[in-house]
Structures are given as structure tokens and as C-alpha cells.
Amino acid sequence: MCGIVGYIGESQAAPILLDGLSKLEYRGYDSAGIAVYDGENIRVQKAVGRLKVLSELTHDGATMPGISGIGHTRWATHGAPSNDNAHPHYNQTETIAVVHNGIIENYLKLRKRLEQKEYQFLSETDTEVVAHLLDYYYKGDPVETITKIMHRVEGSYALGIIFKDHPGKVYAVRKDSPLIVGHGKDGNLIASDVPAVLKYTREVYFIQNEEIAVLTKENIGFYNVDGEEIQKESTTIDWDINAAEKGGYEHFMLKEMYEQPRTVRDTLNPRIKDNKIVIEELGMSDEEIQAIRKIHIVACGSAYHTGVTAKYIFEGMARIPVEVDLASEFRYRNPILGEEELVIIISQSGETADSLAALREAKAKGAKTLGIVNVVGSSIAREADKVMYTWAGPEIAVATTKAYSAQLVAEYLLAVKFAQVRGKITEEEVGGFLKDLQKLPEQIEMLLGNQEKIQHFANRYIAAKDVFFVGRGIDYAISMEGSLKLKEISYIHSEAYAAGELKHGTISLIEEGTLVAAVVTQEELYKKTISNIVELRSRGAFVLAVTNAGNQEIEKAADYVLYIPQTNKYFTNSLAIIPLQLFSYYVSVGKGCDVDKPRNLAKSVTVE
Ligand code: AGP
């Protein structure tokens, strides 16, 4: 996700801003920019690509003199990477500059209102709306102006702002996106994350939601959403820079697991308005949705696993036939496609060679294509007819977690939308689904709180040689992802199996003490899977069951039970995967594996 920095003090601001942005590079970005007050004007310099480009353009900041400024590394969400879309953004008279990390959910409505008031926009971003909104409400008092926009902007933001006629100050405010303030000996700083300020200070203030910070060279003032001054205590950071980049987590994978509530919220909320699903980027009329004869979901790895789950949901809820393919298979099997088919390519990176080739095959055969992609402006995002972004932010760990969870909810939204448009579910049922979907973030948060219990269980299986994951229906799809997570980060052989298929051969592999994780979240299949558990245990397996709260009968059948909160049967994947992610993570850590960069693997497989 984006990174913001700001500085005001005795030193030249630009080099400090560039240095701070370099400490946020790990967050992933595609463009960068800085704004510095040079004593007369606010000067802005932006550049697409690596931070090095911006540093070279500004001779490491030397061409931008001034002692106060803000900076930004952009992870594109609204509008592809470009100079116009890069931050900082000005108001029209260039008397205000702003940088932003987060997603303004009502930016289109605000933009329309501002355009009606003759405001001209230079970019496609949600952030530029903030710059003009600040201009619209500004009557000379920055804090009062900031409180006004806080009451009108919906979504998540960490903002850094400078006002030309308040040159001795830097302003910052946050809601749901991280923001810290550093109190240095020769100046004060703002940043999205601790690494950006550690070189200058370890005295940090963590800004809470809807708090405003006003920095001068010497002091820092804090205000609430009503513009009243508040007191805050600083914290002394004792992390080293490496730990700080992971936000204090030991690995990026763990950090990203704990970001899942937020990425699910960020992917869901902008697409649920007045209790209706609004997927503007889909660009398909109801008639076009009704005319779709068949859906093909094509992907690799974990993305493919979300597609297997989505098949059960589209077919169960919308009664549309769905075929799910591994991209490496799809691209060579001469698939039968036509214009009444929709091919959905799912890809975190948007650069996976097999998935990109599958997309091109689908287009060549005249099918409609939709990308569900995390990286804005990536090849699959650009080449698909339509793209639906998963706003998970950059995923650093090779093993996907938060992007996988965001892909799931994107597919849930599509399935509910299609079912509703095709008249397969009522308005009331849509309301029920949306209620369940909007509870998922807090339920994921609750499950992440079980990490000690799962770590304790995982430590028993560090020496395991073979682990099986079994389930039926959506539970089989969940098993696939659980198995892949364990394999890719702990190097333990594992296999996912349809529980009903075990007796056709594979059950011969079960020995005394073999660990089998049984996923049992589909109520109508409880009894069937429980009988498989009994078969497995009678052959010596140790069965870990992941099941819904309230499923007491499982206690008698399994050796160890992990419960997930109640949700709609179609959405249990988002919850059941959490304990399985944690299990794999702690087995890998216990084995001393390189969790974030497992052997033989790449984050994006851009070759066949
Ligand atoms: C999942 O943990 C792996 N990193 C891998 O299976 C990944 O999901 C697969 O390579 C697809 O990548 P993509 O989503 O970027 O296309």
C-alpha cells in the first residue's frame, strides 16, 4: 500500500523525505513524489517507477530547497501508475498539497459535486478529490478545514498536508490507515510507518483514528475531529529497522495474515452501497449478465483454489455452470469458448505467465474476460476486457494470504450479484448475504487471536512427513489451500483430497499418527465427512477438524477440533483458512524455514 512522509525542521526537507520514502519501499509502489515549500511556493516533483528516478530528477533533493514538505510512494488503486496519478496532489491554485494512503470510498460522488462547482481534475485518483475538497472548505484555518473534510470523506485515509500560507507547519490526519509522528531533535516528522523516521528519532506518537497532528519545527499539537486540542503520550521505539518494516511482526507473512480483516473490508466496502452490490468496474448490464451461458474460472496456485470455491458458490447460488481450470492446462486444451461465456482470470500479481496466456486464449476465442487482480496496471489487469481489483495492497510474502482472502470476497460479491440479477435470490436473501459478508473482517480478527493455541498444536508436527487435508464441496477447496500453504513454507509433503474419494486408494497411505486435517463446514455434508473421519481414525490417523461453532458431534469423531464462527455456508472458506494459515506458518517457523521467501519459489511466476 502507499507510503506517506512529512518533515519540518532545521534541515533541508527534500533529502529527508526521499530517505523516509526509501524506508517505505518494502510496502510496494509504482510511483513517487515530494512537495516542498521553498519559501514562496509549494513545489512538487513526481516520477513513475522506482524512487531512484525521483532522486535523480531532484539530485537527491538538492533541486528542491525548503525546510518543510511531504512525500509519497504510490501503490495504485484508482488510476494506473502515471505522473498525473502520482502524489502529491495540488488544489487548483497550488496553495495546498496532499499525500494520501488509503481508499476514499465516496470519491466519485464527491468528485461529481466538485466538478459541478467548476473544479478541474488532472488525475483519476481518489486523493485529488481531497485536495480540492480542502480547497473548497479552506477559509484560512487548516485544522478547521481538515475537520470539515473528515465529516464528508468516507473510507480510509492517512493524509499529509501543507498549506502555502501556513509555511511553518505540516498537518496530518488518519482514519483506518496507519500514521505516526516522530519528534526529532532538529525537526518533526510524519510517516505511514516507523521505519521512515527511525534514522531521526525513536520518540514516536501513534496517531489514533480521527486525530489530527500539527507539526512545527519545535512542537507537535494534536486535535480531535471537533478541532479540540488533545494530549498524547509518545512511545520509544526499540525495534531495529528490519523488524520495523514488518510492523513489529517476525515475518511479512504473519503481518499480512493480520492485515486480512482490513483487506477484506477494503475489497468489500466500496462495492456495497445502501445495502446493494455495486461493482461499477464490471461494466456489464443486467441483460449481459443474464445472457452468460457459462463461466470459466482460470488461475494458478492459491488463486485457482479460490476459483474452486467460487464454482460451488456460483452454481449453488446463481445456478450458472462453472468450469474451473488450472491456467497451465486451460491454455493448451483448446477450450470450447464463445461470446456467451465469461472467463474470469484470478491473479494477485497480474503477471503470471500461464494465467496471462489463458486470458489471451480466451480473448482469441471471443469470450468475455474479467480479471480479478491485485496489482493495478498489471498485464492481466490491462488486457482483460474488465478488471475487478482486490485492494489487498502489496503482498511481500511469497505465500499468499491477504490477497487470497481478498480474491475470495471479490468472487463472493460477483456470485451474489449474478444470482440477484438472474433472479435466483430475493432482495431479502441479498441483504442476508451482505450482512454475513460484512461480519467477516471481525470474525477473521477473532480467529487470528487463536495463534498461541495453534502454535502449540503446530509444534507437535514440525517433524511430520506427510499431512493430508480432506473435505467435501467447498471444504475440499479449503483443503487445497491448506495443503499448499503447508507445502510451500514448511516443505512437508501434503495432499488435499476429496473426503469421499479417500477410500478409492489414498487411504492406504494412512498410518499410525498420520495427521489429517478435516475441514467440515458444510452442514449438509457433516455426517458424510464425519464417517470419513471415523474411517481415518480407525486406521491410526490423528484427525484435526476445522468446523463451525456448535457442531458438537464432531467432538466424538475427531482428535482435536478448531471452531470457526457461524457464517453463511458459502463464505466459510474465509474463516476456515485462518487456522490453517496459522498452522502452516508456525510449523514453518518451528522448522526454521525461510517463511517469507521459501526455497524454489517466486512471488510471481512470469515464466511457463
Ligand atoms: C500461493 O501462496 C503461491 N504464492 C502461488 O500458488 C500463487 O498463488 C500462484 O503462483 C498464482 O499467482 P498469482 O495470483 O500472482 O497469479
XYZ file of C-alpha atoms and ligand atoms in Angstrom:
624
model
C 0.000 0.000 0.000
C 1.058 3.648 -0.308
C 3.544 5.301 1.995
C 3.462 8.891 3.221
C 6.165 11.003 4.880
C 6.460 14.617 6.018
C 9.124 16.781 7.660
C 9.545 20.238 9.135
C 12.706 21.356 10.926
C 16.115 22.966 10.660
C 17.414 20.772 7.815
C 16.586 20.706 4.115
C 13.345 18.699 3.804
C 13.740 17.021 0.401
C 16.649 14.672 1.256
C 14.871 13.645 4.458
C 11.630 12.998 2.577
C 13.443 10.864 -0.007
C 15.254 8.956 2.710
C 11.976 8.345 4.545
C 10.309 7.099 1.351
C 13.211 4.723 0.754
C 12.466 3.118 4.119
C 8.871 2.537 2.962
C 9.798 0.924 -0.366
C 9.145 -2.510 1.120
C 5.441 -1.602 1.114
C 5.465 -1.833 -2.651
C 4.801 1.092 -5.011
C 4.820 2.125 -8.669
C 5.459 5.878 -8.482
C 6.614 8.522 -6.001
C 6.642 12.260 -5.404
C 7.554 15.049 -2.982
C 6.238 18.543 -2.302
C 8.444 21.155 -0.592
C 7.657 24.741 0.446
C 10.583 26.765 -0.920
C 9.838 29.999 0.939
C 7.451 31.295 -1.704
C 5.648 28.380 -3.327
C 4.884 24.717 -2.869
C 6.957 22.874 -5.460
C 6.049 19.330 -6.491
C 8.160 16.732 -8.284
C 6.802 13.286 -9.179
C 8.144 10.279 -11.068
C 6.786 6.920 -12.191
C 8.891 3.882 -11.347
C 11.455 3.371 -8.622
C 12.353 6.012 -6.071
C 15.760 6.256 -7.733
C 14.111 8.052 -10.667
C 12.732 10.741 -8.359
C 16.045 11.053 -6.527
C 17.910 11.508 -9.802
C 15.357 14.043 -11.042
C 15.833 16.134 -7.901
C 19.584 15.467 -7.489
C 18.776 13.718 -4.204
C 16.549 16.622 -3.245
C 19.093 19.367 -3.920
C 16.937 20.999 -6.569
C 14.044 21.390 -4.110
C 15.208 23.704 -1.304
C 12.967 24.245 1.704
C 12.604 23.115 5.308
C 9.106 21.649 5.180
C 7.444 19.161 2.893
C 5.583 15.916 2.303
C 6.314 12.824 0.213
C 4.591 9.719 -1.125
C 5.155 6.288 -2.632
C 2.051 5.227 -4.537
C 0.589 1.727 -4.748
C -2.028 2.353 -7.433
C -5.641 1.694 -6.525
C -7.612 4.258 -8.525
C -5.912 5.012 -11.834
C -2.900 3.244 -13.287
C 0.670 4.335 -12.451
C 1.345 7.715 -14.125
C 2.780 11.139 -13.341
C -0.697 12.661 -13.183
C -1.892 9.983 -10.754
C 1.233 10.102 -8.587
C 1.048 12.112 -5.356
C 1.386 14.808 -4.009
C -1.771 16.346 -5.431
C -2.340 20.100 -5.565
C -5.529 22.117 -5.342
C -6.031 24.261 -8.459
C -4.219 27.332 -7.158
C -1.337 25.169 -5.888
C -1.666 26.616 -2.412
C -2.363 23.208 -0.861
C -0.587 19.875 -1.434
C -1.679 16.492 -0.082
C -0.419 12.906 0.061
C -2.699 10.007 0.965
C -2.599 6.347 1.929
C -5.982 4.579 1.894
C -9.168 4.393 -0.177
C -11.773 7.170 -0.321
C -14.901 5.109 -0.879
C -17.218 8.011 -1.812
C -14.722 9.787 -4.042
C -16.850 9.544 -7.182
C -19.801 11.292 -5.507
C -17.507 13.990 -4.083
C -15.754 14.402 -7.433
C -19.090 14.915 -9.237
C -20.084 17.568 -6.682
C -16.755 19.384 -7.054
C -16.930 19.257 -10.858
C -20.367 20.863 -10.622
C -18.594 23.646 -8.719
C -16.168 24.060 -11.659
C -13.269 22.163 -10.123
C -10.967 20.670 -12.793
C -9.316 17.304 -12.188
C -5.942 16.292 -13.589
C -5.897 12.680 -12.334
C -8.118 9.615 -11.884
C -7.256 9.330 -8.217
C -9.466 9.480 -5.148
C -6.762 11.597 -3.482
C -7.112 14.566 -5.809
C -10.689 14.831 -4.578
C -9.268 15.501 -1.093
C -7.007 18.265 -2.426
C -9.954 20.092 -3.997
C -12.212 19.422 -1.026
C -9.621 21.053 1.256
C -9.583 23.999 -1.144
C -13.366 24.200 -1.136
C -13.645 24.377 2.657
C -10.478 26.393 3.329
C -11.175 29.809 4.877
C -7.740 30.342 6.427
C -7.737 27.793 9.280
C -6.174 24.423 8.254
C -7.373 22.475 11.325
C -10.941 23.692 10.872
C -10.690 22.779 7.155
C -9.405 19.297 7.937
C -12.211 18.643 10.412
C -14.706 19.646 7.739
C -13.444 17.132 5.178
C -13.282 14.435 7.872
C -17.039 14.701 8.199
C -17.529 14.296 4.457
C -14.971 11.733 3.345
C -15.852 8.030 3.717
C -13.234 5.293 3.663
C -9.676 5.028 4.928
C -7.013 7.726 4.880
C -3.703 8.849 6.302
C -3.130 12.338 4.932
C -0.065 14.589 4.932
C -0.938 18.194 4.030
C 0.908 21.510 3.619
C -0.741 24.909 3.137
C 1.173 27.662 1.340
C 0.023 30.364 3.733
C 0.956 28.274 6.776
C 4.573 27.589 5.769
C 5.831 26.778 9.226
C 3.560 23.777 9.633
C 2.879 20.251 8.362
C -0.545 18.709 9.003
C -1.565 15.054 9.238
C -4.762 13.144 9.957
C -5.785 9.494 9.815
C -8.741 7.162 9.747
C -8.096 3.410 9.405
C -4.762 3.863 7.585
C -1.620 3.882 9.746
C 0.065 7.171 10.688
C 2.834 8.018 13.123
C 4.516 11.259 14.191
C 8.212 11.372 15.093
C 9.639 14.007 17.451
C 13.232 14.610 16.364
C 15.947 16.773 17.816
C 16.142 19.084 14.791
C 12.656 18.676 13.409
C 9.429 16.687 13.427
C 8.181 14.053 11.025
C 5.065 12.186 9.911
C 5.081 8.756 8.251
C 2.925 5.750 7.442
C 5.249 3.518 9.369
C 8.075 3.594 11.892
C 10.978 2.666 9.551
C 10.724 6.068 7.826
C 11.614 8.019 10.984
C 13.971 5.704 12.893
C 17.071 7.397 11.438
C 15.975 10.676 13.070
C 14.154 9.663 16.204
C 12.838 6.796 18.304
C 10.279 9.017 20.046
C 7.045 8.330 18.214
C 3.358 9.190 18.608
C 0.903 6.639 17.203
C -1.997 8.653 15.768
C -5.392 7.161 16.510
C -8.443 7.282 14.251
C -9.761 10.802 13.541
C -6.870 12.545 15.290
C -5.102 15.477 13.643
C -1.426 16.322 14.148
C 0.049 19.794 13.563
C 3.837 19.874 13.348
C 6.113 22.904 13.632
C 9.905 22.845 13.822
C 9.830 22.604 17.590
C 6.389 21.354 18.588
C 3.618 18.917 17.783
C -0.032 19.658 18.528
C -2.855 17.093 18.448
C -6.553 17.720 17.847
C -9.712 15.647 17.693
C -12.334 15.572 14.975
C -14.022 18.603 16.568
C -10.808 20.622 16.373
C -10.273 20.494 20.156
C -6.699 20.125 21.374
C -5.888 16.746 22.965
C -2.866 15.388 24.800
C -0.958 12.318 23.608
C 1.855 10.238 25.098
C 4.862 9.330 22.962
C 6.330 5.821 22.676
C 10.013 4.983 22.472
C 10.613 2.512 19.664
C 13.141 -0.204 20.431
C 12.666 -2.165 17.175
C 15.532 -2.463 14.735
C 14.850 -1.295 11.171
C 14.302 -4.827 9.861
C 11.636 -5.631 12.456
C 10.107 -2.201 11.930
C 9.489 -2.879 8.221
C 7.351 -5.799 9.330
C 5.472 -3.575 11.730
C 6.954 -5.484 14.629
C 5.851 -8.870 13.220
C 8.543 -11.522 12.807
C 7.694 -12.133 9.122
C 5.853 -10.357 6.337
C 3.593 -13.414 6.047
C 2.436 -13.030 9.649
C 1.955 -9.278 9.153
C -0.070 -9.929 6.008
C -2.178 -12.587 7.731
C -3.090 -9.957 10.316
C -3.910 -7.477 7.557
C -6.632 -9.796 6.238
C -9.501 -8.161 8.170
C -8.529 -4.868 6.555
C -8.059 -6.193 3.046
C -11.407 -7.992 3.207
C -13.017 -4.740 4.389
C -11.219 -2.692 1.691
C -12.321 -5.096 -1.040
C -15.926 -5.364 0.181
C -16.968 -1.940 1.414
C -16.525 0.180 -1.746
C -18.762 -2.309 -3.546
C -21.644 -2.341 -1.056
C -23.742 0.824 -1.210
C -27.140 1.256 0.514
C -27.221 -2.496 1.072
C -26.806 -3.185 -2.655
C -23.835 -4.676 -4.507
C -22.351 -2.094 -6.880
C -19.480 -3.416 -8.998
C -19.039 -0.432 -11.310
C -15.843 -1.794 -12.834
C -17.709 -4.884 -14.075
C -19.211 -2.772 -16.854
C -21.870 -5.391 -17.628
C -25.571 -4.629 -17.940
C -28.114 -6.877 -16.259
C -29.009 -8.195 -19.708
C -25.380 -9.114 -20.386
C -25.160 -10.890 -17.025
C -28.382 -12.757 -17.765
C -27.057 -13.789 -21.188
C -23.959 -15.537 -19.806
C -24.307 -19.235 -20.516
C -21.234 -20.466 -18.664
C -18.372 -19.163 -16.549
C -14.785 -20.388 -16.757
C -12.532 -19.549 -13.834
C -8.855 -19.852 -14.702
C -5.866 -19.325 -12.392
C -2.834 -20.896 -10.744
C -1.998 -21.960 -7.206
C -3.932 -20.296 -4.434
C -5.820 -18.154 -6.919
C -7.019 -21.384 -8.523
C -8.153 -22.624 -5.127
C -10.379 -19.572 -4.704
C -11.841 -20.429 -8.097
C -12.746 -23.937 -6.933
C -14.607 -22.378 -4.010
C -16.282 -19.875 -6.326
C -17.556 -22.701 -8.561
C -19.641 -24.094 -5.695
C -20.990 -20.625 -4.923
C -21.844 -19.552 -8.492
C -23.506 -22.900 -9.189
C -25.219 -23.124 -5.829
C -26.416 -19.546 -5.655
C -26.728 -18.339 -9.262
C -27.251 -21.711 -10.970
C -24.679 -20.824 -13.649
C -22.489 -23.696 -14.900
C -18.870 -23.044 -13.896
C -15.712 -24.774 -15.086
C -12.500 -24.182 -13.129
C -9.156 -24.722 -14.837
C -5.513 -24.520 -13.961
C -4.223 -21.885 -16.358
C -1.346 -24.128 -17.458
C -3.914 -26.731 -18.544
C -6.531 -24.346 -19.951
C -4.151 -22.652 -22.345
C -3.317 -25.909 -24.145
C -6.588 -27.819 -24.129
C -8.206 -25.854 -26.949
C -11.154 -24.843 -24.735
C -14.600 -24.535 -26.280
C -15.490 -20.869 -25.825
C -17.799 -18.297 -27.358
C -19.193 -14.842 -26.716
C -21.792 -16.197 -24.294
C -19.053 -17.400 -21.992
C -17.349 -15.325 -19.318
C -13.747 -16.224 -18.489
C -12.585 -14.946 -15.099
C -8.806 -14.850 -14.647
C -7.758 -14.593 -10.999
C -4.268 -13.370 -10.248
C -2.633 -11.482 -7.365
C 0.351 -10.316 -9.415
C -1.473 -9.957 -12.718
C 1.740 -11.178 -14.371
C 1.567 -14.991 -14.037
C 2.606 -16.275 -17.452
C 0.137 -19.180 -17.626
C -2.769 -17.018 -16.485
C -1.869 -14.262 -18.961
C -1.661 -16.818 -21.761
C -5.027 -18.252 -20.727
C -6.504 -14.762 -20.872
C -5.186 -14.268 -24.412
C -6.551 -17.693 -25.453
C -9.986 -16.767 -24.070
C -9.998 -13.419 -25.865
C -8.870 -15.032 -29.125
C -11.893 -17.330 -28.888
C -14.296 -14.455 -28.399
C -15.186 -14.996 -24.748
C -15.843 -12.055 -22.425
C -12.964 -11.726 -19.969
C -12.766 -10.342 -16.434
C -9.609 -10.104 -14.359
C -9.696 -10.289 -10.561
C -6.287 -8.766 -9.884
C -4.374 -7.161 -7.022
C -1.686 -5.208 -8.867
C -3.164 -2.163 -10.600
C -1.991 -1.707 -14.162
C -0.505 -5.228 -14.400
C -0.641 -7.144 -17.692
C -3.755 -9.166 -16.867
C -5.475 -6.053 -15.493
C -4.684 -4.181 -18.705
C -5.517 -6.932 -21.182
C -8.748 -8.294 -19.682
C -11.932 -6.678 -21.017
C -12.815 -5.675 -17.436
C -10.906 -5.789 -14.163
C -12.113 -6.025 -10.570
C -9.302 -5.122 -8.186
C -8.679 -6.791 -4.853
C -7.448 -3.911 -2.749
C -5.104 -6.014 -0.613
C -2.123 -3.732 -1.057
C 1.274 -5.169 -1.984
C 1.842 -8.707 -0.761
C 5.507 -9.254 0.094
C 5.480 -12.843 1.370
C 5.650 -15.435 -1.413
C 2.883 -17.452 0.242
C -0.306 -15.535 -0.339
C -2.737 -14.870 2.494
C -4.333 -11.407 2.378
C -4.614 -11.366 -1.424
C -6.170 -14.860 -1.329
C -8.740 -13.637 1.200
C -9.468 -10.569 -0.912
C -9.905 -12.741 -4.019
C -12.467 -14.852 -2.146
C -14.639 -11.887 -1.184
C -14.414 -10.441 -4.696
C -15.782 -13.741 -6.005
C -18.480 -13.819 -3.328
C -19.649 -10.362 -4.427
C -19.746 -11.423 -8.075
C -21.700 -14.597 -7.298
C -24.302 -12.756 -5.205
C -24.600 -10.054 -7.878
C -25.070 -12.617 -10.641
C -27.571 -14.633 -8.594
C -29.571 -11.489 -7.866
C -29.552 -10.236 -11.489
C -30.577 -13.664 -12.750
C -33.448 -13.739 -10.283
C -32.185 -16.725 -8.318
C -32.171 -14.980 -4.949
C -34.504 -12.425 -3.389
C -33.647 -8.911 -2.170
C -34.049 -10.249 1.336
C -31.532 -13.022 0.711
C -29.107 -10.474 -0.760
C -29.435 -8.470 2.448
C -28.648 -11.571 4.481
C -25.585 -12.365 2.390
C -24.296 -8.790 2.716
C -24.749 -8.881 6.466
C -22.702 -12.078 6.672
C -20.034 -10.669 4.353
C -19.635 -7.514 6.415
C -19.133 -9.586 9.569
C -16.208 -11.500 8.042
C -13.441 -8.982 8.975
C -14.230 -9.082 12.689
C -14.602 -12.881 12.568
C -11.216 -13.214 10.861
C -9.782 -10.906 13.535
C -11.191 -13.160 16.241
C -9.701 -16.294 14.618
C -6.306 -14.642 14.333
C -6.420 -14.293 18.100
C -6.016 -18.079 18.444
C -2.414 -18.003 17.321
C -0.934 -19.305 20.601
C -3.230 -22.324 20.701
C -2.437 -23.144 17.078
C 1.295 -22.560 17.548
C 1.230 -25.027 20.419
C -0.532 -27.620 18.217
C 1.757 -26.922 15.246
C 4.875 -27.571 17.318
C 3.782 -31.222 17.563
C 4.034 -31.606 13.777
C 7.355 -29.992 12.934
C 8.792 -33.441 12.161
C 5.764 -34.622 10.193
C 6.481 -36.254 6.860
C 3.013 -36.487 5.284
C -0.061 -34.441 6.126
C -3.458 -34.794 4.465
C -6.195 -32.206 4.145
C -9.661 -33.548 3.346
C -13.128 -32.140 2.799
C -16.213 -32.212 0.614
C -17.540 -29.431 -1.599
C -16.223 -26.011 -0.514
C -14.368 -27.831 2.276
C -12.364 -29.669 -0.416
C -11.388 -26.307 -1.942
C -10.335 -25.079 1.504
C -8.293 -28.261 1.923
C -6.421 -27.497 -1.286
C -5.280 -24.132 0.047
C -4.473 -25.526 3.484
C -2.300 -28.183 1.895
C -0.480 -25.755 -0.401
C 0.294 -23.368 2.465
C 1.908 -26.185 4.450
C 3.899 -27.475 1.471
C 5.213 -24.174 0.214
C 6.523 -22.773 3.502
C 7.424 -25.867 5.579
C 8.489 -28.236 2.757
C 6.404 -31.039 4.341
C 4.690 -33.267 1.774
C 0.946 -32.742 1.894
C -2.059 -33.646 -0.169
C -5.610 -32.323 -0.357
C -8.218 -34.969 -1.044
C -11.941 -35.080 -1.593
C -13.023 -36.854 1.597
C -15.377 -39.120 -0.322
C -12.563 -40.229 -2.626
C -10.118 -41.447 0.054
C -11.452 -44.991 0.039
C -10.624 -45.286 -3.672
C -6.902 -45.779 -2.927
C -5.289 -42.965 -0.975
C -6.480 -44.176 2.428
C -3.836 -46.942 2.080
C -1.258 -44.232 2.924
C -2.711 -43.611 6.367
C -0.509 -44.930 9.143
C -0.436 -44.674 12.944
C -0.178 -40.994 13.813
C -0.602 -39.596 10.288
C -2.032 -36.087 10.633
C -5.214 -35.462 8.694
C -6.841 -32.039 8.757
C -10.536 -32.474 8.037
C -12.430 -29.354 7.010
C -16.074 -29.763 8.000
C -18.004 -26.519 7.449
C -20.739 -27.624 5.051
C -23.576 -28.647 7.350
C -25.392 -30.810 4.804
C -22.182 -32.859 4.450
C -21.302 -33.137 8.155
C -22.365 -36.755 8.523
C -20.547 -37.885 5.386
C -17.282 -36.268 6.370
C -17.592 -37.458 9.952
C -17.871 -41.015 8.675
C -14.667 -40.417 6.684
C -13.034 -39.166 9.890
C -14.058 -42.355 11.672
C -12.562 -44.425 8.808
C -9.327 -42.450 9.036
C -9.008 -42.726 12.800
C -9.699 -46.474 12.702
C -6.569 -46.694 10.557
C -4.457 -44.732 13.030
C -4.772 -41.178 11.726
C -4.723 -38.221 14.115
C -7.577 -36.031 12.889
C -7.648 -32.277 13.341
C -11.119 -30.980 12.458
C -11.900 -27.379 11.471
C -15.633 -26.903 11.841
C -18.443 -24.491 12.669
C -19.140 -23.421 16.218
C -21.990 -25.540 17.509
C -21.069 -28.707 15.600
C -20.811 -30.803 18.765
C -20.988 -34.214 17.096
C -17.512 -33.648 15.676
C -16.054 -33.785 19.219
C -16.688 -37.539 19.372
C -15.187 -38.179 15.954
C -12.032 -36.017 15.778
C -8.948 -35.928 17.995
C -8.596 -32.120 18.012
C -11.196 -29.544 16.979
C -10.791 -25.911 15.923
C -14.017 -23.935 15.625
C -14.889 -21.057 13.319
C -17.756 -18.614 13.986
C -21.089 -19.092 12.291
C -21.386 -17.587 8.803
C -23.242 -18.418 5.628
C -22.174 -21.822 4.259
C -20.932 -20.142 1.078
C -18.450 -17.948 2.993
C -16.852 -20.426 5.414
C -13.654 -20.565 3.329
C -12.715 -17.064 4.505
C -12.796 -18.263 8.117
C -11.639 -21.893 7.954
C -8.452 -20.915 6.116
C -7.243 -18.747 9.020
C -6.323 -21.566 11.441
C -4.791 -23.482 8.527
C -2.640 -20.469 7.579
C -1.521 -20.096 11.195
C -0.814 -23.842 11.460
C 1.417 -23.822 8.375
C 3.141 -20.620 9.483
C 4.064 -21.994 12.907
C 5.206 -25.355 11.512
C 7.466 -23.463 9.107
C 8.817 -21.218 11.863
C 9.342 -24.280 14.075
C 11.354 -25.902 11.296
C 13.411 -22.748 10.834
C 12.350 -22.367 7.197
C 12.521 -19.064 5.326
C 8.837 -18.250 5.758
C 8.714 -15.178 3.522
C 10.977 -16.486 0.770
C 10.597 -20.296 0.615
C 13.129 -22.247 -1.457
C 12.456 -22.717 -5.198
C 9.524 -20.248 -5.210
C 8.933 -16.798 -6.738
C 6.211 -14.352 -5.804
C 5.120 -14.082 -9.391
C 5.756 -16.939 -11.847
C 6.268 -14.915 -15.005
C 7.718 -17.855 -16.936
C 5.966 -21.037 -18.130
C 0.405 -19.097 -3.245
O 0.800 -18.986 -1.885
C 1.587 -19.098 -4.175
N 2.393 -17.956 -3.973
C 1.190 -19.351 -5.629
O 0.450 -20.539 -5.677
C 0.341 -18.253 -6.293
O -0.954 -18.247 -5.748
C 0.263 -18.572 -7.796
O 1.587 -18.557 -8.320
C -0.601 -17.563 -8.580
O -0.018 -16.311 -8.511
P -0.889 -15.038 -8.987
O -2.081 -14.982 -8.085
O 0.020 -13.852 -8.832
O -1.283 -15.281 -10.425
